[in-house]
Amino acid sequence: MKVVVLTGAGISAESGVPTFRDADGLWEGHRVEDVATPEAYEAAPSVVQAFYDARRAALSAVDPNPAHDALARLGEVLGDDLLLVTQNIDDLHERAGSPSVLHMHGELLAAWCTACGRRVRWAGALGDQPPCPGCAAPALRPDVVWFGEVPYEMDRIVDALVEADLFVSVGTSGAVYPAAGFVQQARAYGARTLELNLQPSEGSRWFHESRQGPAGLLVPEWVA
Ligand code: BV8
């Protein structure tokens, strides 16, 4: 059985990672949509770097929750028959033990150099413009996909949606594309579709089944 699981900020909420839209999507008065863009980075790089430096620093204070743990167990059982795609840029799936995670919106713990294009693992702050390990230019930005930028590995995701027998969405509002459209694609290709979310989302109507509740309860229950 081939399964695609898509996770969003809601799966990390019980770990203490704030979601985008529960707190009105605000960060220190900024709308996320206004900070997570290339234009914002161009106009006010220190504000955008501070946004990501704060979130990167907060990662060490949070831990995976039972929802991440259950998906890690599922990955051990299904192996290559599971594609775990996350919109999240935290590393909680990896720390729970998921063997393979596709970060379609990039990762907080990665940076890329706008001078030489090199992508590097990065755990520290970027706001103080550290030199790129490759070309030494002070040109490192967060390796995350901003609004208006192209998500990573879209071909691999679409190929998996075509093959999927089951598509499960966990903890996402269905507000951001192309991720929000995956359920319709999976359904069109014949997959069963299941939504596990705290409340109905903008995409609930596209799912064969939608269960409401905290991911920390619903995901282990589903995986069992
Ligand atoms: C692209 C990384 C072209 C950075 C993020 C007009 C119409 C349609 C689309 C567009 C449009 N104008 C522009 C667009 C495109 C745009 C878009 O969709 N805009 C939206 C705002 C309308 N998209 C893009 O620009 C994307 N790129 O389209 O390129 C393309 C397309 C296809 C192929 C090739 C090229 C790039 C978007 C990526 C932006 N980067 N993040 C960072 O993290 O800072 S987006 C960010 O918000 C997240 O990564 C996430 O993906 C997204 C949505 O957040 P969610 O994860 O869903 O979180 P949210 O808070 O919204 O919801 C949480 C949910 O959890 C809630 O439902 C809540 O009820 C639930 N929950 C809470 N607690 C729990 C829980 N559930 C379970 N248990 C709990 N305990």
mmCIF file of C-alpha atoms and ligand atoms in Angstrom:
data_model
loop_
_atom_site.group_PDB
_atom_site.id
_atom_site.type_symbol
_atom_site.label_atom_id
_atom_site.label_comp_id
_atom_site.label_asym_id
_atom_site.label_seq_id
_atom_site.Cartn_x
_atom_site.Cartn_y
_atom_site.Cartn_z
ATOM 1 C CA MET A 1 0.000 0.000 0.000
ATOM 2 C CA LYS A 2 1.498 3.357 -1.056
ATOM 3 C CA VAL A 3 0.875 6.227 1.358
ATOM 4 C CA VAL A 4 1.562 9.963 1.142
ATOM 5 C CA VAL A 5 1.368 11.912 4.397
ATOM 6 C CA LEU A 6 1.414 15.735 4.307
ATOM 7 C CA THR A 7 2.034 17.546 7.587
ATOM 8 C CA GLY A 8 1.634 21.211 8.500
ATOM 9 C CA ALA A 9 2.223 23.442 11.493
ATOM 10 C CA GLY A 10 -0.585 21.736 13.440
ATOM 11 C CA ILE A 11 1.468 18.564 13.952
ATOM 12 C CA SER A 12 4.102 20.579 15.833
ATOM 13 C CA ALA A 13 1.619 22.669 17.845
ATOM 14 C CA GLU A 14 1.545 20.224 20.798
ATOM 15 C CA SER A 15 5.342 20.373 20.865
ATOM 16 C CA GLY A 16 5.032 24.090 21.563
ATOM 17 C CA VAL A 17 5.864 25.361 18.058
ATOM 18 C CA PRO A 18 3.371 28.150 17.226
ATOM 19 C CA THR A 19 1.300 27.640 14.094
ATOM 20 C CA PHE A 20 0.892 30.343 11.475
ATOM 21 C CA ARG A 21 -2.786 31.045 11.707
ATOM 22 C CA ASP A 22 -3.894 30.139 15.207
ATOM 23 C CA ALA A 23 -2.195 33.235 16.595
ATOM 24 C CA ASP A 24 -3.626 35.177 13.637
ATOM 25 C CA GLY A 25 -0.410 34.330 11.781
ATOM 26 C CA LEU A 26 1.317 37.204 13.445
ATOM 27 C CA TRP A 27 4.913 37.359 14.514
ATOM 28 C CA GLU A 28 5.804 40.426 16.603
ATOM 29 C CA GLY A 29 3.101 42.336 14.749
ATOM 30 C CA HIS A 30 4.213 41.175 11.302
ATOM 31 C CA ARG A 31 1.912 39.013 9.132
ATOM 32 C CA VAL A 32 3.849 35.881 8.197
ATOM 33 C CA GLU A 33 2.890 36.410 4.575
ATOM 34 C CA ASP A 34 4.657 39.780 4.800
ATOM 35 C CA VAL A 35 7.854 38.418 6.354
ATOM 36 C CA ALA A 36 8.269 35.116 4.491
ATOM 37 C CA THR A 37 8.845 36.724 1.077
ATOM 38 C CA PRO A 38 11.888 37.615 -1.056
ATOM 39 C CA GLU A 39 10.600 41.189 -1.214
ATOM 40 C CA ALA A 40 10.601 41.465 2.596
ATOM 41 C CA TYR A 41 14.133 40.039 2.668
ATOM 42 C CA GLU A 42 15.238 42.545 0.031
ATOM 43 C CA ALA A 43 13.615 45.453 1.858
ATOM 44 C CA ALA A 44 14.451 44.550 5.445
ATOM 45 C CA PRO A 45 16.885 41.607 5.640
ATOM 46 C CA SER A 46 17.560 42.051 9.355
ATOM 47 C CA VAL A 47 13.834 41.775 10.204
ATOM 48 C CA VAL A 48 13.481 38.581 8.175
ATOM 49 C CA GLN A 49 16.741 37.115 9.519
ATOM 50 C CA ALA A 50 15.605 37.891 13.073
ATOM 51 C CA PHE A 51 12.286 36.086 12.398
ATOM 52 C CA TYR A 52 14.142 32.928 11.403
ATOM 53 C CA ASP A 53 16.936 33.278 13.975
ATOM 54 C CA ALA A 54 14.270 33.392 16.722
ATOM 55 C CA ARG A 55 12.493 30.298 15.361
ATOM 56 C CA ARG A 56 15.805 28.414 14.868
ATOM 57 C CA ALA A 57 16.897 29.217 18.431
ATOM 58 C CA ALA A 58 13.511 28.061 19.781
ATOM 59 C CA LEU A 59 13.931 24.606 18.194
ATOM 60 C CA SER A 60 16.265 23.411 20.973
ATOM 61 C CA ALA A 61 13.482 24.045 23.530
ATOM 62 C CA VAL A 62 10.868 21.823 21.862
ATOM 63 C CA ASP A 63 10.572 18.054 21.369
ATOM 64 C CA PRO A 64 8.673 15.737 19.046
ATOM 65 C CA ASN A 65 5.196 14.751 20.259
ATOM 66 C CA PRO A 66 3.284 11.424 19.915
ATOM 67 C CA ALA A 67 2.107 12.417 16.423
ATOM 68 C CA HIS A 68 5.705 12.696 15.162
ATOM 69 C CA ASP A 69 6.576 9.450 16.966
ATOM 70 C CA ALA A 70 3.671 7.577 15.342
ATOM 71 C CA LEU A 71 4.672 8.719 11.837
ATOM 72 C CA ALA A 72 8.244 7.585 12.539
ATOM 73 C CA ARG A 73 6.900 4.118 13.415
ATOM 74 C CA LEU A 74 4.835 4.143 10.219
ATOM 75 C CA GLY A 75 7.969 4.992 8.248
ATOM 76 C CA GLU A 76 9.812 2.039 9.766
ATOM 77 C CA VAL A 77 6.952 -0.291 8.747
ATOM 78 C CA LEU A 78 6.219 1.074 5.240
ATOM 79 C CA GLY A 79 9.742 2.025 4.172
ATOM 80 C CA ASP A 80 9.715 3.373 0.598
ATOM 81 C CA ASP A 81 5.932 2.907 0.393
ATOM 82 C CA LEU A 82 5.556 6.005 2.608
ATOM 83 C CA LEU A 83 6.362 9.505 1.386
ATOM 84 C CA LEU A 84 6.313 11.926 4.339
ATOM 85 C CA VAL A 85 6.061 15.475 2.973
ATOM 86 C CA THR A 86 6.148 18.317 5.467
ATOM 87 C CA GLN A 87 5.407 22.008 4.999
ATOM 88 C CA ASN A 88 7.184 22.565 8.306
ATOM 89 C CA ILE A 89 10.746 23.802 8.523
ATOM 90 C CA ASP A 90 11.372 22.363 12.002
ATOM 91 C CA ASP A 91 13.324 19.111 12.530
ATOM 92 C CA LEU A 92 10.811 17.338 14.754
ATOM 93 C CA HIS A 93 10.034 14.544 12.269
ATOM 94 C CA GLU A 94 13.751 13.726 12.032
ATOM 95 C CA ARG A 95 14.216 13.874 15.805
ATOM 96 C CA ALA A 96 11.257 11.491 16.220
ATOM 97 C CA GLY A 97 13.123 9.040 13.976
ATOM 98 C CA SER A 98 11.351 9.355 10.624
ATOM 99 C CA PRO A 99 13.820 7.762 8.191
ATOM 100 C CA SER A 100 12.963 10.030 5.265
ATOM 101 C CA VAL A 101 11.360 13.494 5.344
ATOM 102 C CA LEU A 102 10.695 15.717 2.343
ATOM 103 C CA HIS A 103 10.767 19.389 3.429
ATOM 104 C CA MET A 104 8.898 21.026 0.546
ATOM 105 C CA HIS A 105 9.304 24.471 2.179
ATOM 106 C CA GLY A 106 12.920 24.002 3.222
ATOM 107 C CA GLU A 107 14.452 23.789 6.688
ATOM 108 C CA LEU A 108 15.298 26.162 9.530
ATOM 109 C CA LEU A 109 18.560 24.242 10.073
ATOM 110 C CA ALA A 110 19.778 24.921 6.541
ATOM 111 C CA ALA A 111 21.034 28.023 4.772
ATOM 112 C CA TRP A 112 21.994 28.875 1.247
ATOM 113 C CA CYS A 113 24.484 31.362 -0.101
ATOM 114 C CA THR A 114 23.058 33.926 -2.510
ATOM 115 C CA ALA A 115 26.591 34.549 -3.790
ATOM 116 C CA CYS A 116 27.718 31.022 -4.702
ATOM 117 C CA GLY A 117 24.466 29.009 -4.399
ATOM 118 C CA ARG A 118 25.906 26.494 -1.921
ATOM 119 C CA ARG A 119 23.370 24.939 0.516
ATOM 120 C CA VAL A 120 24.734 24.216 3.998
ATOM 121 C CA ARG A 121 23.470 22.816 7.319
ATOM 122 C CA TRP A 122 23.257 25.772 9.719
ATOM 123 C CA ALA A 123 22.247 25.790 13.410
ATOM 124 C CA GLY A 124 23.392 29.270 14.431
ATOM 125 C CA ALA A 125 22.121 32.792 13.776
ATOM 126 C CA LEU A 126 22.298 34.310 10.293
ATOM 127 C CA GLY A 127 21.413 37.886 11.268
ATOM 128 C CA ASP A 128 25.057 38.734 11.968
ATOM 129 C CA GLN A 129 25.918 37.806 8.351
ATOM 130 C CA PRO A 130 28.411 34.964 8.939
ATOM 131 C CA PRO A 131 30.707 34.127 5.999
ATOM 132 C CA CYS A 132 29.585 31.389 3.623
ATOM 133 C CA PRO A 133 31.676 28.232 4.340
ATOM 134 C CA GLY A 134 32.203 27.951 0.585
ATOM 135 C CA CYS A 135 32.961 31.390 -0.811
ATOM 136 C CA ALA A 136 33.304 33.390 2.453
ATOM 137 C CA ALA A 137 30.812 36.002 1.224
ATOM 138 C CA PRO A 138 28.424 37.355 3.931
ATOM 139 C CA ALA A 139 25.519 36.140 1.792
ATOM 140 C CA LEU A 140 23.789 33.331 3.707
ATOM 141 C CA ARG A 141 19.954 33.352 3.844
ATOM 142 C CA PRO A 142 17.566 30.827 5.427
ATOM 143 C CA ASP A 143 17.066 27.806 3.141
ATOM 144 C CA VAL A 144 13.273 28.099 3.310
ATOM 145 C CA VAL A 145 10.751 28.533 0.489
ATOM 146 C CA TRP A 146 9.120 31.953 0.754
ATOM 147 C CA PHE A 147 5.806 33.011 -0.795
ATOM 148 C CA GLY A 148 6.400 33.402 -4.514
ATOM 149 C CA GLU A 149 9.284 30.893 -4.492
ATOM 150 C CA VAL A 150 9.086 27.379 -5.899
ATOM 151 C CA PRO A 151 8.668 24.554 -3.363
ATOM 152 C CA TYR A 152 11.300 21.804 -3.330
ATOM 153 C CA GLU A 153 10.899 18.416 -5.092
ATOM 154 C CA MET A 154 7.485 19.054 -6.599
ATOM 155 C CA ASP A 155 8.059 16.389 -9.308
ATOM 156 C CA ARG A 156 8.795 13.749 -6.679
ATOM 157 C CA ILE A 157 5.675 14.755 -4.723
ATOM 158 C CA VAL A 158 3.370 14.667 -7.766
ATOM 159 C CA ASP A 159 4.765 11.268 -8.823
ATOM 160 C CA ALA A 160 3.927 9.939 -5.333
ATOM 161 C CA LEU A 161 0.413 11.429 -5.453
ATOM 162 C CA VAL A 162 -0.220 9.650 -8.772
ATOM 163 C CA GLU A 163 0.790 6.302 -7.232
ATOM 164 C CA ALA A 164 -0.803 6.797 -3.802
ATOM 165 C CA ASP A 165 -3.477 4.462 -2.453
ATOM 166 C CA LEU A 166 -3.927 6.716 0.586
ATOM 167 C CA PHE A 167 -3.297 10.442 1.166
ATOM 168 C CA VAL A 168 -3.357 11.696 4.752
ATOM 169 C CA SER A 169 -3.116 15.378 5.708
ATOM 170 C CA VAL A 170 -2.201 16.251 9.309
ATOM 171 C CA GLY A 171 -2.394 19.709 10.913
ATOM 172 C CA THR A 172 -2.688 22.050 7.993
ATOM 173 C CA SER A 173 -5.175 24.822 7.277
ATOM 174 C CA GLY A 174 -5.219 24.154 3.536
ATOM 175 C CA ALA A 175 -4.484 27.856 2.983
ATOM 176 C CA VAL A 176 -1.217 27.635 1.062
ATOM 177 C CA TYR A 177 -0.658 26.228 -2.414
ATOM 178 C CA PRO A 178 0.547 24.014 -3.997
ATOM 179 C CA ALA A 179 0.367 21.890 -0.785
ATOM 180 C CA ALA A 180 -3.325 22.692 -0.325
ATOM 181 C CA GLY A 181 -4.064 21.198 -3.741
ATOM 182 C CA PHE A 182 -2.445 17.798 -3.090
ATOM 183 C CA VAL A 183 -5.673 16.256 -1.760
ATOM 184 C CA GLN A 184 -7.513 17.053 -4.999
ATOM 185 C CA GLN A 185 -4.663 15.603 -7.077
ATOM 186 C CA ALA A 186 -4.486 12.432 -4.971
ATOM 187 C CA ARG A 187 -8.255 12.003 -5.133
ATOM 188 C CA ALA A 188 -8.277 12.526 -8.900
ATOM 189 C CA TYR A 189 -5.701 9.722 -9.223
ATOM 190 C CA GLY A 190 -7.858 7.353 -7.168
ATOM 191 C CA ALA A 191 -6.416 7.606 -3.653
ATOM 192 C CA ARG A 192 -8.501 7.506 -0.520
ATOM 193 C CA THR A 193 -8.057 10.765 1.387
ATOM 194 C CA LEU A 194 -8.099 11.346 5.146
ATOM 195 C CA GLU A 195 -7.705 14.627 7.056
ATOM 196 C CA LEU A 196 -6.579 14.708 10.701
ATOM 197 C CA ASN A 197 -6.879 18.273 11.994
ATOM 198 C CA LEU A 198 -7.907 20.151 15.124
ATOM 199 C CA GLN A 199 -10.769 21.785 13.272
ATOM 200 C CA PRO A 200 -12.271 21.724 9.764
ATOM 201 C CA SER A 201 -9.845 23.276 7.262
ATOM 202 C CA GLU A 202 -10.255 25.165 3.997
ATOM 203 C CA GLY A 203 -9.786 21.828 2.240
ATOM 204 C CA SER A 204 -11.974 19.549 4.371
ATOM 205 C CA ARG A 205 -14.586 19.211 1.668
ATOM 206 C CA TRP A 206 -12.057 17.460 -0.602
ATOM 207 C CA PHE A 207 -11.400 14.597 1.825
ATOM 208 C CA HIS A 208 -13.324 11.302 1.867
ATOM 209 C CA GLU A 209 -12.977 11.426 5.653
ATOM 210 C CA SER A 210 -12.069 14.273 8.028
ATOM 211 C CA ARG A 211 -11.449 13.661 11.728
ATOM 212 C CA GLN A 212 -11.180 16.570 14.177
ATOM 213 C CA GLY A 213 -8.947 16.476 17.220
ATOM 214 C CA PRO A 214 -5.349 17.023 18.358
ATOM 215 C CA ALA A 215 -2.720 15.327 16.188
ATOM 216 C CA GLY A 216 -1.094 13.877 19.317
ATOM 217 C CA LEU A 217 -4.205 11.722 19.756
ATOM 218 C CA LEU A 218 -5.488 11.215 16.200
ATOM 219 C CA VAL A 219 -2.219 10.216 14.498
ATOM 220 C CA PRO A 220 -1.197 7.419 16.918
ATOM 221 C CA GLU A 221 -4.815 6.181 16.789
ATOM 222 C CA TRP A 222 -4.713 6.091 12.975
ATOM 223 C CA VAL A 223 -1.234 4.527 12.765
ATOM 224 C CA ALA A 224 -2.026 1.817 15.353
HETATM 225 C C1 BV8 B 1 4.337 28.801 -5.317
HETATM 226 C C2 BV8 B 1 8.093 28.376 4.790
HETATM 227 C C3 BV8 B 1 4.641 28.526 -7.682
HETATM 228 C C4 BV8 B 1 8.604 29.591 5.423
HETATM 229 C C5 BV8 B 1 5.855 28.766 3.918
HETATM 230 C C6 BV8 B 1 -3.727 33.145 -4.745
HETATM 231 C C7 BV8 B 1 -4.423 31.943 -4.724
HETATM 232 C C8 BV8 B 1 -3.777 30.729 -4.579
HETATM 233 C C9 BV8 B 1 -2.390 30.692 -4.423
HETATM 234 C C10 BV8 B 1 -1.696 31.871 -4.420
HETATM 235 C C11 BV8 B 1 -2.351 33.099 -4.586
HETATM 236 N N1 BV8 B 1 -1.420 34.072 -4.541
HETATM 237 C C12 BV8 B 1 -0.192 33.508 -4.358
HETATM 238 C C13 BV8 B 1 -0.354 32.167 -4.301
HETATM 239 C C14 BV8 B 1 0.702 31.164 -4.131
HETATM 240 C C15 BV8 B 1 1.154 31.119 -2.692
HETATM 241 C C16 BV8 B 1 -0.018 30.880 -1.760
HETATM 242 O O1 BV8 B 1 -0.535 29.771 -1.676
HETATM 243 N N2 BV8 B 1 -0.431 31.965 -1.047
HETATM 244 C C17 BV8 B 1 -1.537 31.837 -0.113
HETATM 245 C C18 BV8 B 1 -1.268 32.723 1.130
HETATM 246 C C19 BV8 B 1 -2.816 32.254 -0.834
HETATM 247 N N3 BV8 B 1 2.081 30.004 -2.587
HETATM 248 C C20 BV8 B 1 3.388 30.177 -2.862
HETATM 249 O O2 BV8 B 1 3.900 31.256 -3.099
HETATM 250 C C21 BV8 B 1 4.226 28.905 -2.901
HETATM 251 N N4 BV8 B 1 4.966 28.883 -4.132
HETATM 252 O O3 BV8 B 1 3.132 28.791 -5.450
HETATM 253 O O4 BV8 B 1 5.237 28.728 -6.392
HETATM 254 C C22 BV8 B 1 4.674 27.081 -7.990
HETATM 255 C C23 BV8 B 1 3.597 26.261 -7.619
HETATM 256 C C24 BV8 B 1 3.644 24.908 -7.941
HETATM 257 C C25 BV8 B 1 4.761 24.373 -8.601
HETATM 258 C C26 BV8 B 1 5.826 25.209 -8.934
HETATM 259 C C27 BV8 B 1 5.799 26.558 -8.628
HETATM 260 C C28 BV8 B 1 5.224 28.860 -1.778
HETATM 261 C C29 BV8 B 1 4.479 28.794 -0.455
HETATM 262 C C30 BV8 B 1 5.465 28.490 0.657
HETATM 263 C C31 BV8 B 1 5.519 29.637 1.652
HETATM 264 N N5 BV8 B 1 6.348 29.234 2.799
HETATM 265 N N6 BV8 B 1 6.641 28.340 4.907
HETATM 266 C C32 BV8 B 1 8.313 29.624 6.891
HETATM 267 O O5 BV8 B 1 7.916 28.585 7.470
HETATM 268 O O6 BV8 B 1 8.492 30.701 7.448
HETATM 269 S S1 BV8 B 1 4.164 28.686 4.086
HETATM 270 C C33 BV8 B 1 3.701 28.407 5.721
HETATM 271 O O7 BV8 B 1 2.283 28.517 5.800
HETATM 272 C C34 BV8 B 1 3.944 27.012 6.149
HETATM 273 O O8 BV8 B 1 5.104 26.455 5.695
HETATM 274 C C35 BV8 B 1 2.750 26.256 5.653
HETATM 275 O O9 BV8 B 1 3.040 25.674 4.420
HETATM 276 C C36 BV8 B 1 1.764 27.306 5.332
HETATM 277 C C37 BV8 B 1 0.415 26.963 5.893
HETATM 278 O O10 BV8 B 1 0.569 26.777 7.214
HETATM 279 P P1 BV8 B 1 0.014 25.457 7.913
HETATM 280 O O11 BV8 B 1 1.133 24.504 8.009
HETATM 281 O O12 BV8 B 1 -1.240 24.944 7.294
HETATM 282 O O13 BV8 B 1 -0.280 26.094 9.304
HETATM 283 P P2 BV8 B 1 -1.520 26.985 9.688
HETATM 284 O O14 BV8 B 1 -1.158 27.746 10.913
HETATM 285 O O15 BV8 B 1 -2.029 27.724 8.484
HETATM 286 O O16 BV8 B 1 -2.613 25.883 10.052
HETATM 287 C C38 BV8 B 1 -2.371 25.024 11.151
HETATM 288 C C39 BV8 B 1 -3.494 24.032 11.155
HETATM 289 O O17 BV8 B 1 -3.248 23.097 12.193
HETATM 290 C C40 BV8 B 1 -4.845 24.669 11.433
HETATM 291 O O18 BV8 B 1 -5.806 24.127 10.547
HETATM 292 C C41 BV8 B 1 -5.156 24.240 12.874
HETATM 293 O O19 BV8 B 1 -6.539 24.000 13.052
HETATM 294 C C42 BV8 B 1 -4.402 22.936 12.978
HETATM 295 N N7 BV8 B 1 -3.950 22.613 14.324
HETATM 296 C C43 BV8 B 1 -3.554 23.469 15.308
HETATM 297 N N8 BV8 B 1 -3.213 22.750 16.393
HETATM 298 C C44 BV8 B 1 -3.372 21.433 16.080
HETATM 299 C C45 BV8 B 1 -3.836 21.351 14.758
HETATM 300 N N9 BV8 B 1 -4.109 20.178 14.148
HETATM 301 C C46 BV8 B 1 -3.900 19.041 14.874
HETATM 302 N N10 BV8 B 1 -3.454 19.047 16.151
HETATM 303 C C47 BV8 B 1 -3.180 20.212 16.783
HETATM 304 N N11 BV8 B 1 -2.738 20.199 18.050
#
